[in-house]
């Protein structure tokens, strides 16, 4: 389980298992554990190799693969203990990421059908539609989720929360950071101190128990998410670049002695010292 997905899972009391020191060192697990003092420490677990993980996973209810390379491990566990729910959280169409001449390409292509009856799910309808079109398998999405909780300590922007809002979920996200840009607490989202377990629990219960409030939040969330897109993000970047280019065309820096003073360029293209108001020469170099 990747750390960014493990953090909210930990907060819900789900067992965190990290496979292999190359993926996440035990010191990193301890750091994550210490960030959640209200969670039972026995929930945290670190295994050295796949064999140890397969042995520990015998009593799990659900095992989730988060990359095509871990579906092989999921299959190995399922063959030993087929009582649990095998799941694959698809985050992209990975055969497009791995070059066709790469040894791992066939593994990526075959990962979606590797475990019989595996639950395949994704965050967005685009991923769902793409995997279904190219693999012919059923993919669930977060559109079936009523409440989505982002338990990150903070988010620079919080795209995951915004994507969940676009899927029609009532979202709980960290306050005082990125989600403040698009979230209005109690209107289209619940913003809480995610380090306060009681506050998160209270907000979650409120959304679960009050259907009218939850649906009102979700409806407003869809409207908010519709204002954001890759295209609009690109447009805003282009607008920023255009404004800065224009500013730099009209404002320059030239050397004056040992210091630089800002100057403007007149219509004739001659630099004009903004402090003296008269044209002057610049030296090349």
PDB file of C-alpha atoms in Angstrom:
ATOM      1  CA  UNK A   1       0.000   0.000   0.000  1.00  0.00           C
ATOM      2  CA  UNK A   2       1.455   3.365  -0.975  1.00  0.00           C
ATOM      3  CA  UNK A   3       2.008   5.855   1.827  1.00  0.00           C
ATOM      4  CA  UNK A   4      -0.395   8.511   0.456  1.00  0.00           C
ATOM      5  CA  UNK A   5      -3.207   5.957   0.433  1.00  0.00           C
ATOM      6  CA  UNK A   6      -2.101   4.277   3.633  1.00  0.00           C
ATOM      7  CA  UNK A   7      -2.436   7.401   5.785  1.00  0.00           C
ATOM      8  CA  UNK A   8      -6.234   7.738   5.492  1.00  0.00           C
ATOM      9  CA  UNK A   9      -6.609   3.965   5.790  1.00  0.00           C
ATOM     10  CA  UNK A  10      -4.701   3.990   9.071  1.00  0.00           C
ATOM     11  CA  UNK A  11      -7.036   6.612  10.464  1.00  0.00           C
ATOM     12  CA  UNK A  12      -9.966   4.285   9.794  1.00  0.00           C
ATOM     13  CA  UNK A  13      -8.279   1.467  11.691  1.00  0.00           C
ATOM     14  CA  UNK A  14      -7.174  -0.492   8.626  1.00  0.00           C
ATOM     15  CA  UNK A  15      -4.018  -2.571   8.896  1.00  0.00           C
ATOM     16  CA  UNK A  16      -1.054  -0.943   7.211  1.00  0.00           C
ATOM     17  CA  UNK A  17       1.344  -3.432   5.685  1.00  0.00           C
ATOM     18  CA  UNK A  18       4.427  -2.216   3.877  1.00  0.00           C
ATOM     19  CA  UNK A  19       6.163  -4.707   1.609  1.00  0.00           C
ATOM     20  CA  UNK A  20       9.917  -4.506   1.373  1.00  0.00           C
ATOM     21  CA  UNK A  21      12.357  -1.940   2.761  1.00  0.00           C
ATOM     22  CA  UNK A  22      12.954  -0.609  -0.750  1.00  0.00           C
ATOM     23  CA  UNK A  23       9.362   0.671  -0.869  1.00  0.00           C
ATOM     24  CA  UNK A  24       9.225   2.236   2.579  1.00  0.00           C
ATOM     25  CA  UNK A  25      11.758   2.033   5.385  1.00  0.00           C
ATOM     26  CA  UNK A  26      10.692   1.051   8.872  1.00  0.00           C
ATOM     27  CA  UNK A  27      11.709   4.526  10.046  1.00  0.00           C
ATOM     28  CA  UNK A  28       9.115   5.949   7.637  1.00  0.00           C
ATOM     29  CA  UNK A  29       6.483   3.613   9.068  1.00  0.00           C
ATOM     30  CA  UNK A  30       7.364   4.802  12.578  1.00  0.00           C
ATOM     31  CA  UNK A  31       7.055   8.429  11.445  1.00  0.00           C
ATOM     32  CA  UNK A  32       3.610   7.732   9.988  1.00  0.00           C
ATOM     33  CA  UNK A  33       2.612   5.836  13.126  1.00  0.00           C
ATOM     34  CA  UNK A  34       3.729   8.690  15.386  1.00  0.00           C
ATOM     35  CA  UNK A  35       1.600  11.096  13.335  1.00  0.00           C
ATOM     36  CA  UNK A  36      -1.479   9.120  14.452  1.00  0.00           C
ATOM     37  CA  UNK A  37      -1.143   8.794  18.256  1.00  0.00           C
ATOM     38  CA  UNK A  38      -4.825   7.844  18.625  1.00  0.00           C
ATOM     39  CA  UNK A  39      -4.413   4.726  16.479  1.00  0.00           C
ATOM     40  CA  UNK A  40      -3.476   1.360  17.980  1.00  0.00           C
ATOM     41  CA  UNK A  41       0.198   0.744  17.238  1.00  0.00           C
ATOM     42  CA  UNK A  42      -0.477  -2.908  16.446  1.00  0.00           C
ATOM     43  CA  UNK A  43      -2.173  -1.748  13.247  1.00  0.00           C
ATOM     44  CA  UNK A  44       1.264  -0.901  11.819  1.00  0.00           C
ATOM     45  CA  UNK A  45       3.171  -3.762  10.304  1.00  0.00           C
ATOM     46  CA  UNK A  46       6.354  -4.072   8.250  1.00  0.00           C
ATOM     47  CA  UNK A  47       7.327  -7.201   6.332  1.00  0.00           C
ATOM     48  CA  UNK A  48      10.660  -8.102   4.806  1.00  0.00           C
ATOM     49  CA  UNK A  49       9.540 -10.002   1.726  1.00  0.00           C
ATOM     50  CA  UNK A  50       6.581 -11.401  -0.191  1.00  0.00           C
ATOM     51  CA  UNK A  51       6.654 -14.743   1.633  1.00  0.00           C
ATOM     52  CA  UNK A  52       6.177 -13.051   5.005  1.00  0.00           C
ATOM     53  CA  UNK A  53       3.419 -10.868   3.605  1.00  0.00           C
ATOM     54  CA  UNK A  54       1.565 -13.878   2.148  1.00  0.00           C
ATOM     55  CA  UNK A  55       1.760 -15.583   5.515  1.00  0.00           C
ATOM     56  CA  UNK A  56       0.440 -12.518   7.382  1.00  0.00           C
ATOM     57  CA  UNK A  57      -2.334 -11.915   4.847  1.00  0.00           C
ATOM     58  CA  UNK A  58      -4.056 -15.246   5.501  1.00  0.00           C
ATOM     59  CA  UNK A  59      -6.487 -13.577   7.917  1.00  0.00           C
ATOM     60  CA  UNK A  60      -7.110 -10.339   6.012  1.00  0.00           C
ATOM     61  CA  UNK A  61     -10.622  -9.418   4.868  1.00  0.00           C
ATOM     62  CA  UNK A  62      -9.430  -7.344   1.906  1.00  0.00           C
ATOM     63  CA  UNK A  63      -6.089  -7.112   0.124  1.00  0.00           C
ATOM     64  CA  UNK A  64      -5.618  -4.238  -2.340  1.00  0.00           C
ATOM     65  CA  UNK A  65      -2.995  -4.083  -5.081  1.00  0.00           C
ATOM     66  CA  UNK A  66      -2.117  -0.519  -6.092  1.00  0.00           C
ATOM     67  CA  UNK A  67       0.211  -1.242  -9.033  1.00  0.00           C
ATOM     68  CA  UNK A  68       0.289  -3.909 -11.725  1.00  0.00           C
ATOM     69  CA  UNK A  69       3.489  -5.373 -10.245  1.00  0.00           C
ATOM     70  CA  UNK A  70       1.708  -6.103  -6.938  1.00  0.00           C
ATOM     71  CA  UNK A  71      -1.186  -7.966  -8.569  1.00  0.00           C
ATOM     72  CA  UNK A  72       1.184 -10.951  -8.799  1.00  0.00           C
ATOM     73  CA  UNK A  73       1.517 -10.871  -4.995  1.00  0.00           C
ATOM     74  CA  UNK A  74      -2.255 -10.565  -4.685  1.00  0.00           C
ATOM     75  CA  UNK A  75      -2.642 -13.700  -6.809  1.00  0.00           C
ATOM     76  CA  UNK A  76      -0.157 -15.623  -4.664  1.00  0.00           C
ATOM     77  CA  UNK A  77      -2.056 -14.715  -1.487  1.00  0.00           C
ATOM     78  CA  UNK A  78      -5.408 -15.579  -3.040  1.00  0.00           C
ATOM     79  CA  UNK A  79      -4.185 -19.009  -4.115  1.00  0.00           C
ATOM     80  CA  UNK A  80      -3.234 -19.764  -0.506  1.00  0.00           C
ATOM     81  CA  UNK A  81      -6.262 -18.140   1.189  1.00  0.00           C
ATOM     82  CA  UNK A  82      -9.155 -17.548  -1.241  1.00  0.00           C
ATOM     83  CA  UNK A  83     -11.538 -16.390   1.514  1.00  0.00           C
ATOM     84  CA  UNK A  84     -10.725 -12.651   1.308  1.00  0.00           C
ATOM     85  CA  UNK A  85     -11.775  -9.972  -1.188  1.00  0.00           C
ATOM     86  CA  UNK A  86      -8.999  -9.365  -3.747  1.00  0.00           C
ATOM     87  CA  UNK A  87      -9.008  -5.816  -5.128  1.00  0.00           C
ATOM     88  CA  UNK A  88      -6.969  -3.768  -7.576  1.00  0.00           C
ATOM     89  CA  UNK A  89      -6.932   0.026  -7.234  1.00  0.00           C
ATOM     90  CA  UNK A  90      -6.173   1.171 -10.791  1.00  0.00           C
ATOM     91  CA  UNK A  91      -4.597   4.632 -10.873  1.00  0.00           C
ATOM     92  CA  UNK A  92      -3.850   4.789 -14.595  1.00  0.00           C
ATOM     93  CA  UNK A  93      -3.948   2.599 -17.676  1.00  0.00           C
ATOM     94  CA  UNK A  94      -0.486   1.191 -17.066  1.00  0.00           C
ATOM     95  CA  UNK A  95       0.084  -0.583 -20.437  1.00  0.00           C
ATOM     96  CA  UNK A  96       0.335   2.942 -21.865  1.00  0.00           C
ATOM     97  CA  UNK A  97       3.017   3.870 -19.343  1.00  0.00           C
ATOM     98  CA  UNK A  98       5.250   0.834 -19.887  1.00  0.00           C
ATOM     99  CA  UNK A  99       6.816   0.662 -23.391  1.00  0.00           C
ATOM    100  CA  UNK A 100       5.639  -2.331 -25.441  1.00  0.00           C
ATOM    101  CA  UNK A 101       9.211  -3.592 -25.840  1.00  0.00           C
ATOM    102  CA  UNK A 102       9.740  -3.560 -22.066  1.00  0.00           C
ATOM    103  CA  UNK A 103       9.700  -6.959 -20.264  1.00  0.00           C
ATOM    104  CA  UNK A 104       7.049  -5.644 -17.859  1.00  0.00           C
ATOM    105  CA  UNK A 105       4.561  -4.664 -20.581  1.00  0.00           C
ATOM    106  CA  UNK A 106       2.958  -8.103 -20.798  1.00  0.00           C
ATOM    107  CA  UNK A 107       2.649  -8.168 -17.020  1.00  0.00           C
ATOM    108  CA  UNK A 108       0.867  -4.805 -17.109  1.00  0.00           C
ATOM    109  CA  UNK A 109      -1.486  -6.023 -19.857  1.00  0.00           C
ATOM    110  CA  UNK A 110      -2.333  -9.208 -18.009  1.00  0.00           C
ATOM    111  CA  UNK A 111      -2.755  -7.721 -14.538  1.00  0.00           C
ATOM    112  CA  UNK A 112      -6.464  -6.910 -14.951  1.00  0.00           C
ATOM    113  CA  UNK A 113      -7.448 -10.557 -15.452  1.00  0.00           C
ATOM    114  CA  UNK A 114      -4.831 -12.208 -13.289  1.00  0.00           C
ATOM    115  CA  UNK A 115      -6.997 -12.864 -10.223  1.00  0.00           C
ATOM    116  CA  UNK A 116     -10.456 -14.395 -10.831  1.00  0.00           C
ATOM    117  CA  UNK A 117     -13.269 -12.316  -9.356  1.00  0.00           C
ATOM    118  CA  UNK A 118     -10.943  -9.455  -8.417  1.00  0.00           C
ATOM    119  CA  UNK A 119     -12.654  -6.147  -7.624  1.00  0.00           C
ATOM    120  CA  UNK A 120     -11.151  -3.508  -9.909  1.00  0.00           C
ATOM    121  CA  UNK A 121     -11.842   0.096  -8.973  1.00  0.00           C
ATOM    122  CA  UNK A 122     -10.636   3.565  -9.954  1.00  0.00           C
ATOM    123  CA  UNK A 123     -11.034   7.219  -8.990  1.00  0.00           C
ATOM    124  CA  UNK A 124     -12.302   8.562 -12.287  1.00  0.00           C
ATOM    125  CA  UNK A 125     -14.719   7.597 -15.022  1.00  0.00           C
ATOM    126  CA  UNK A 126     -11.954   8.103 -17.579  1.00  0.00           C
ATOM    127  CA  UNK A 127      -9.841   5.335 -16.030  1.00  0.00           C
ATOM    128  CA  UNK A 128     -12.922   3.116 -15.719  1.00  0.00           C
ATOM    129  CA  UNK A 129     -13.908   3.627 -19.360  1.00  0.00           C
ATOM    130  CA  UNK A 130     -10.340   3.149 -20.640  1.00  0.00           C
ATOM    131  CA  UNK A 131      -9.698  -0.096 -18.773  1.00  0.00           C
ATOM    132  CA  UNK A 132     -13.116  -1.460 -19.753  1.00  0.00           C
ATOM    133  CA  UNK A 133     -12.593  -0.542 -23.410  1.00  0.00           C
ATOM    134  CA  UNK A 134      -9.143  -2.119 -23.713  1.00  0.00           C
ATOM    135  CA  UNK A 135      -9.500  -5.008 -21.260  1.00  0.00           C
ATOM    136  CA  UNK A 136     -13.199  -5.838 -21.345  1.00  0.00           C
ATOM    137  CA  UNK A 137     -13.437  -5.994 -17.547  1.00  0.00           C
ATOM    138  CA  UNK A 138     -15.857  -4.292 -15.155  1.00  0.00           C
ATOM    139  CA  UNK A 139     -14.392  -1.393 -13.181  1.00  0.00           C
ATOM    140  CA  UNK A 140     -16.066   0.313 -10.236  1.00  0.00           C
ATOM    141  CA  UNK A 141     -15.513   4.008  -9.489  1.00  0.00           C
ATOM    142  CA  UNK A 142     -15.721   6.311  -6.505  1.00  0.00           C
ATOM    143  CA  UNK A 143     -19.001   7.557  -7.965  1.00  0.00           C
ATOM    144  CA  UNK A 144     -20.601   4.854  -5.835  1.00  0.00           C
ATOM    145  CA  UNK A 145     -19.075   6.350  -2.665  1.00  0.00           C
ATOM    146  CA  UNK A 146     -21.276   8.552  -0.450  1.00  0.00           C
ATOM    147  CA  UNK A 147     -18.551   9.938   1.825  1.00  0.00           C
ATOM    148  CA  UNK A 148     -14.887  10.436   0.952  1.00  0.00           C
ATOM    149  CA  UNK A 149     -12.346  11.236   3.684  1.00  0.00           C
ATOM    150  CA  UNK A 150      -8.930  12.722   2.961  1.00  0.00           C
ATOM    151  CA  UNK A 151      -7.010  12.271   6.203  1.00  0.00           C
ATOM    152  CA  UNK A 152      -3.805  13.893   4.986  1.00  0.00           C
ATOM    153  CA  UNK A 153      -2.203  16.241   7.509  1.00  0.00           C
ATOM    154  CA  UNK A 154      -2.268  18.889   4.776  1.00  0.00           C
ATOM    155  CA  UNK A 155      -2.712  19.163   1.013  1.00  0.00           C
ATOM    156  CA  UNK A 156      -0.967  21.678  -1.237  1.00  0.00           C
ATOM    157  CA  UNK A 157      -4.102  21.642  -3.399  1.00  0.00           C
ATOM    158  CA  UNK A 158      -6.019  18.447  -2.750  1.00  0.00           C
ATOM    159  CA  UNK A 159      -6.833  17.097  -6.208  1.00  0.00           C
ATOM    160  CA  UNK A 160      -7.999  13.783  -4.769  1.00  0.00           C
ATOM    161  CA  UNK A 161     -10.688  15.531  -2.731  1.00  0.00           C
ATOM    162  CA  UNK A 162     -11.740  17.582  -5.753  1.00  0.00           C
ATOM    163  CA  UNK A 163     -11.967  14.431  -7.887  1.00  0.00           C
ATOM    164  CA  UNK A 164     -14.162  12.814  -5.223  1.00  0.00           C
ATOM    165  CA  UNK A 165     -16.356  15.923  -5.248  1.00  0.00           C
ATOM    166  CA  UNK A 166     -16.694  15.590  -9.023  1.00  0.00           C
ATOM    167  CA  UNK A 167     -17.841  12.005  -8.488  1.00  0.00           C
ATOM    168  CA  UNK A 168     -20.673  13.206  -6.242  1.00  0.00           C
ATOM    169  CA  UNK A 169     -19.217  12.268  -2.872  1.00  0.00           C
ATOM    170  CA  UNK A 170     -19.546  14.351   0.274  1.00  0.00           C
ATOM    171  CA  UNK A 171     -15.924  15.088   1.147  1.00  0.00           C
ATOM    172  CA  UNK A 172     -14.032  15.621   4.383  1.00  0.00           C
ATOM    173  CA  UNK A 173     -10.621  17.231   3.875  1.00  0.00           C
ATOM    174  CA  UNK A 174      -7.895  18.975   5.908  1.00  0.00           C
ATOM    175  CA  UNK A 175      -8.535  22.601   6.807  1.00  0.00           C
ATOM    176  CA  UNK A 176      -6.143  25.515   6.546  1.00  0.00           C
ATOM    177  CA  UNK A 177      -4.433  24.366   3.346  1.00  0.00           C
ATOM    178  CA  UNK A 178      -5.120  23.575  -0.332  1.00  0.00           C
ATOM    179  CA  UNK A 179      -8.798  22.544  -0.125  1.00  0.00           C
ATOM    180  CA  UNK A 180      -9.565  26.028   1.225  1.00  0.00           C
ATOM    181  CA  UNK A 181      -9.090  27.221  -2.369  1.00  0.00           C
ATOM    182  CA  UNK A 182     -12.289  25.534  -3.528  1.00  0.00           C
ATOM    183  CA  UNK A 183     -13.972  24.305  -0.378  1.00  0.00           C
ATOM    184  CA  UNK A 184     -16.529  26.148   1.754  1.00  0.00           C
ATOM    185  CA  UNK A 185     -17.016  24.289   4.998  1.00  0.00           C
ATOM    186  CA  UNK A 186     -20.588  23.187   5.502  1.00  0.00           C
ATOM    187  CA  UNK A 187     -21.577  24.192   1.951  1.00  0.00           C
ATOM    188  CA  UNK A 188     -19.703  21.990  -0.517  1.00  0.00           C
ATOM    189  CA  UNK A 189     -17.263  20.170   1.777  1.00  0.00           C
ATOM    190  CA  UNK A 190     -16.402  19.518   5.422  1.00  0.00           C
ATOM    191  CA  UNK A 191     -13.043  21.024   6.336  1.00  0.00           C
ATOM    192  CA  UNK A 192     -11.631  19.753   9.634  1.00  0.00           C
ATOM    193  CA  UNK A 193      -8.413  19.443  11.588  1.00  0.00           C
ATOM    194  CA  UNK A 194      -7.406  15.971  10.395  1.00  0.00           C
ATOM    195  CA  UNK A 195      -4.993  15.631  13.306  1.00  0.00           C
ATOM    196  CA  UNK A 196      -8.013  15.724  15.615  1.00  0.00           C
ATOM    197  CA  UNK A 197      -9.477  12.219  15.408  1.00  0.00           C
ATOM    198  CA  UNK A 198     -12.619  13.200  17.341  1.00  0.00           C
ATOM    199  CA  UNK A 199     -13.322  16.068  14.931  1.00  0.00           C
ATOM    200  CA  UNK A 200     -12.987  13.757  11.924  1.00  0.00           C
ATOM    201  CA  UNK A 201     -15.175  11.128  13.549  1.00  0.00           C
ATOM    202  CA  UNK A 202     -17.849  13.704  14.371  1.00  0.00           C
ATOM    203  CA  UNK A 203     -17.869  15.107  10.815  1.00  0.00           C
ATOM    204  CA  UNK A 204     -18.064  11.600   9.375  1.00  0.00           C
ATOM    205  CA  UNK A 205     -20.986  10.629  11.591  1.00  0.00           C
ATOM    206  CA  UNK A 206     -22.785  13.842  10.659  1.00  0.00           C
ATOM    207  CA  UNK A 207     -22.532  13.066   6.943  1.00  0.00           C
ATOM    208  CA  UNK A 208     -23.560   9.444   7.398  1.00  0.00           C
ATOM    209  CA  UNK A 209     -26.512  10.101   9.682  1.00  0.00           C
ATOM    210  CA  UNK A 210     -27.889  13.276   8.084  1.00  0.00           C
ATOM    211  CA  UNK A 211     -28.848  12.225   4.547  1.00  0.00           C
ATOM    212  CA  UNK A 212     -30.282  15.624   3.597  1.00  0.00           C
ATOM    213  CA  UNK A 213     -27.105  17.428   4.680  1.00  0.00           C
ATOM    214  CA  UNK A 214     -24.906  14.868   2.913  1.00  0.00           C
ATOM    215  CA  UNK A 215     -26.814  15.160  -0.356  1.00  0.00           C
ATOM    216  CA  UNK A 216     -26.763  18.968  -0.183  1.00  0.00           C
ATOM    217  CA  UNK A 217     -22.987  18.930   0.307  1.00  0.00           C
ATOM    218  CA  UNK A 218     -22.553  16.454  -2.553  1.00  0.00           C
ATOM    219  CA  UNK A 219     -24.727  18.457  -4.974  1.00  0.00           C
ATOM    220  CA  UNK A 220     -22.784  21.655  -4.269  1.00  0.00           C
ATOM    221  CA  UNK A 221     -19.523  19.712  -4.581  1.00  0.00           C
ATOM    222  CA  UNK A 222     -20.373  18.627  -8.132  1.00  0.00           C
ATOM    223  CA  UNK A 223     -21.051  22.248  -9.119  1.00  0.00           C
ATOM    224  CA  UNK A 224     -17.741  23.361  -7.607  1.00  0.00           C
ATOM    225  CA  UNK A 225     -15.730  20.584  -9.265  1.00  0.00           C
ATOM    226  CA  UNK A 226     -17.225  21.474 -12.648  1.00  0.00           C
ATOM    227  CA  UNK A 227     -15.363  24.783 -12.453  1.00  0.00           C
ATOM    228  CA  UNK A 228     -12.016  22.985 -12.553  1.00  0.00           C
ATOM    229  CA  UNK A 229     -10.446  21.077 -15.446  1.00  0.00           C
ATOM    230  CA  UNK A 230      -7.090  20.343 -17.031  1.00  0.00           C
ATOM    231  CA  UNK A 231      -7.982  22.793 -19.805  1.00  0.00           C
ATOM    232  CA  UNK A 232      -8.800  25.634 -17.396  1.00  0.00           C
ATOM    233  CA  UNK A 233      -5.608  24.937 -15.442  1.00  0.00           C
ATOM    234  CA  UNK A 234      -3.623  25.164 -18.678  1.00  0.00           C
ATOM    235  CA  UNK A 235      -5.421  28.372 -19.637  1.00  0.00           C
ATOM    236  CA  UNK A 236      -4.542  29.968 -16.313  1.00  0.00           C
ATOM    237  CA  UNK A 237      -0.878  29.071 -16.785  1.00  0.00           C
ATOM    238  CA  UNK A 238      -0.860  30.532 -20.297  1.00  0.00           C
ATOM    239  CA  UNK A 239      -2.494  33.724 -19.007  1.00  0.00           C
ATOM    240  CA  UNK A 240       0.168  33.980 -16.300  1.00  0.00           C
ATOM    241  CA  UNK A 241       2.955  33.575 -18.857  1.00  0.00           C
ATOM    242  CA  UNK A 242       1.398  36.168 -21.172  1.00  0.00           C
ATOM    243  CA  UNK A 243       1.061  38.713 -18.370  1.00  0.00           C
ATOM    244  CA  UNK A 244       4.652  38.180 -17.278  1.00  0.00           C
ATOM    245  CA  UNK A 245       5.997  38.409 -20.843  1.00  0.00           C
ATOM    246  CA  UNK A 246       4.093  41.655 -21.349  1.00  0.00           C
ATOM    247  CA  UNK A 247       5.376  43.031 -18.056  1.00  0.00           C
ATOM    248  CA  UNK A 248       8.946  42.216 -18.980  1.00  0.00           C
ATOM    249  CA  UNK A 249       8.561  43.817 -22.375  1.00  0.00           C
ATOM    250  CA  UNK A 250       7.578  47.085 -20.714  1.00  0.00           C
ATOM    251  CA  UNK A 251       9.936  46.859 -17.746  1.00  0.00           C
ATOM    252  CA  UNK A 252      13.643  46.028 -17.891  1.00  0.00           C
ATOM    253  CA  UNK A 253      16.676  46.005 -15.612  1.00  0.00           C
ATOM    254  CA  UNK A 254      19.877  47.736 -16.790  1.00  0.00           C
ATOM    255  CA  UNK A 255      23.233  48.095 -15.021  1.00  0.00           C
ATOM    256  CA  UNK A 256      23.925  51.561 -13.562  1.00  0.00           C
ATOM    257  CA  UNK A 257      27.323  51.653 -11.919  1.00  0.00           C
ATOM    258  CA  UNK A 258      27.452  48.865  -9.350  1.00  0.00           C
ATOM    259  CA  UNK A 259      23.704  48.566  -8.920  1.00  0.00           C
ATOM    260  CA  UNK A 260      20.743  47.899 -11.155  1.00  0.00           C
ATOM    261  CA  UNK A 261      17.815  50.269 -11.387  1.00  0.00           C
ATOM    262  CA  UNK A 262      14.468  49.501 -13.032  1.00  0.00           C
ATOM    263  CA  UNK A 263      13.859  51.291 -16.327  1.00  0.00           C
ATOM    264  CA  UNK A 264      11.041  51.519 -18.840  1.00  0.00           C
ATOM    265  CA  UNK A 265      11.243  51.455 -22.607  1.00  0.00           C
ATOM    266  CA  UNK A 266       9.617  54.326 -24.522  1.00  0.00           C
ATOM    267  CA  UNK A 267       7.753  53.941 -27.799  1.00  0.00           C
ATOM    268  CA  UNK A 268      10.948  54.484 -29.752  1.00  0.00           C
ATOM    269  CA  UNK A 269      12.518  51.537 -27.953  1.00  0.00           C
ATOM    270  CA  UNK A 270      14.923  53.715 -25.954  1.00  0.00           C
ATOM    271  CA  UNK A 271      15.354  52.866 -22.253  1.00  0.00           C
ATOM    272  CA  UNK A 272      14.096  55.687 -20.029  1.00  0.00           C
ATOM    273  CA  UNK A 273      15.373  55.960 -16.474  1.00  0.00           C
ATOM    274  CA  UNK A 274      12.236  56.023 -14.330  1.00  0.00           C
ATOM    275  CA  UNK A 275      14.085  58.007 -11.641  1.00  0.00           C
ATOM    276  CA  UNK A 276      15.399  60.729 -13.998  1.00  0.00           C
ATOM    277  CA  UNK A 277      12.752  60.524 -16.724  1.00  0.00           C
ATOM    278  CA  UNK A 278      15.333  60.909 -19.538  1.00  0.00           C
ATOM    279  CA  UNK A 279      16.680  58.500 -22.168  1.00  0.00           C
ATOM    280  CA  UNK A 280      20.134  57.126 -21.532  1.00  0.00           C
ATOM    281  CA  UNK A 281      22.487  54.623 -23.087  1.00  0.00           C
ATOM    282  CA  UNK A 282      23.110  51.101 -21.936  1.00  0.00           C
ATOM    283  CA  UNK A 283      26.238  49.092 -22.453  1.00  0.00           C
ATOM    284  CA  UNK A 284      26.222  45.660 -23.976  1.00  0.00           C
ATOM    285  CA  UNK A 285      27.554  42.600 -22.289  1.00  0.00           C
TER     286      UNK A 285
END
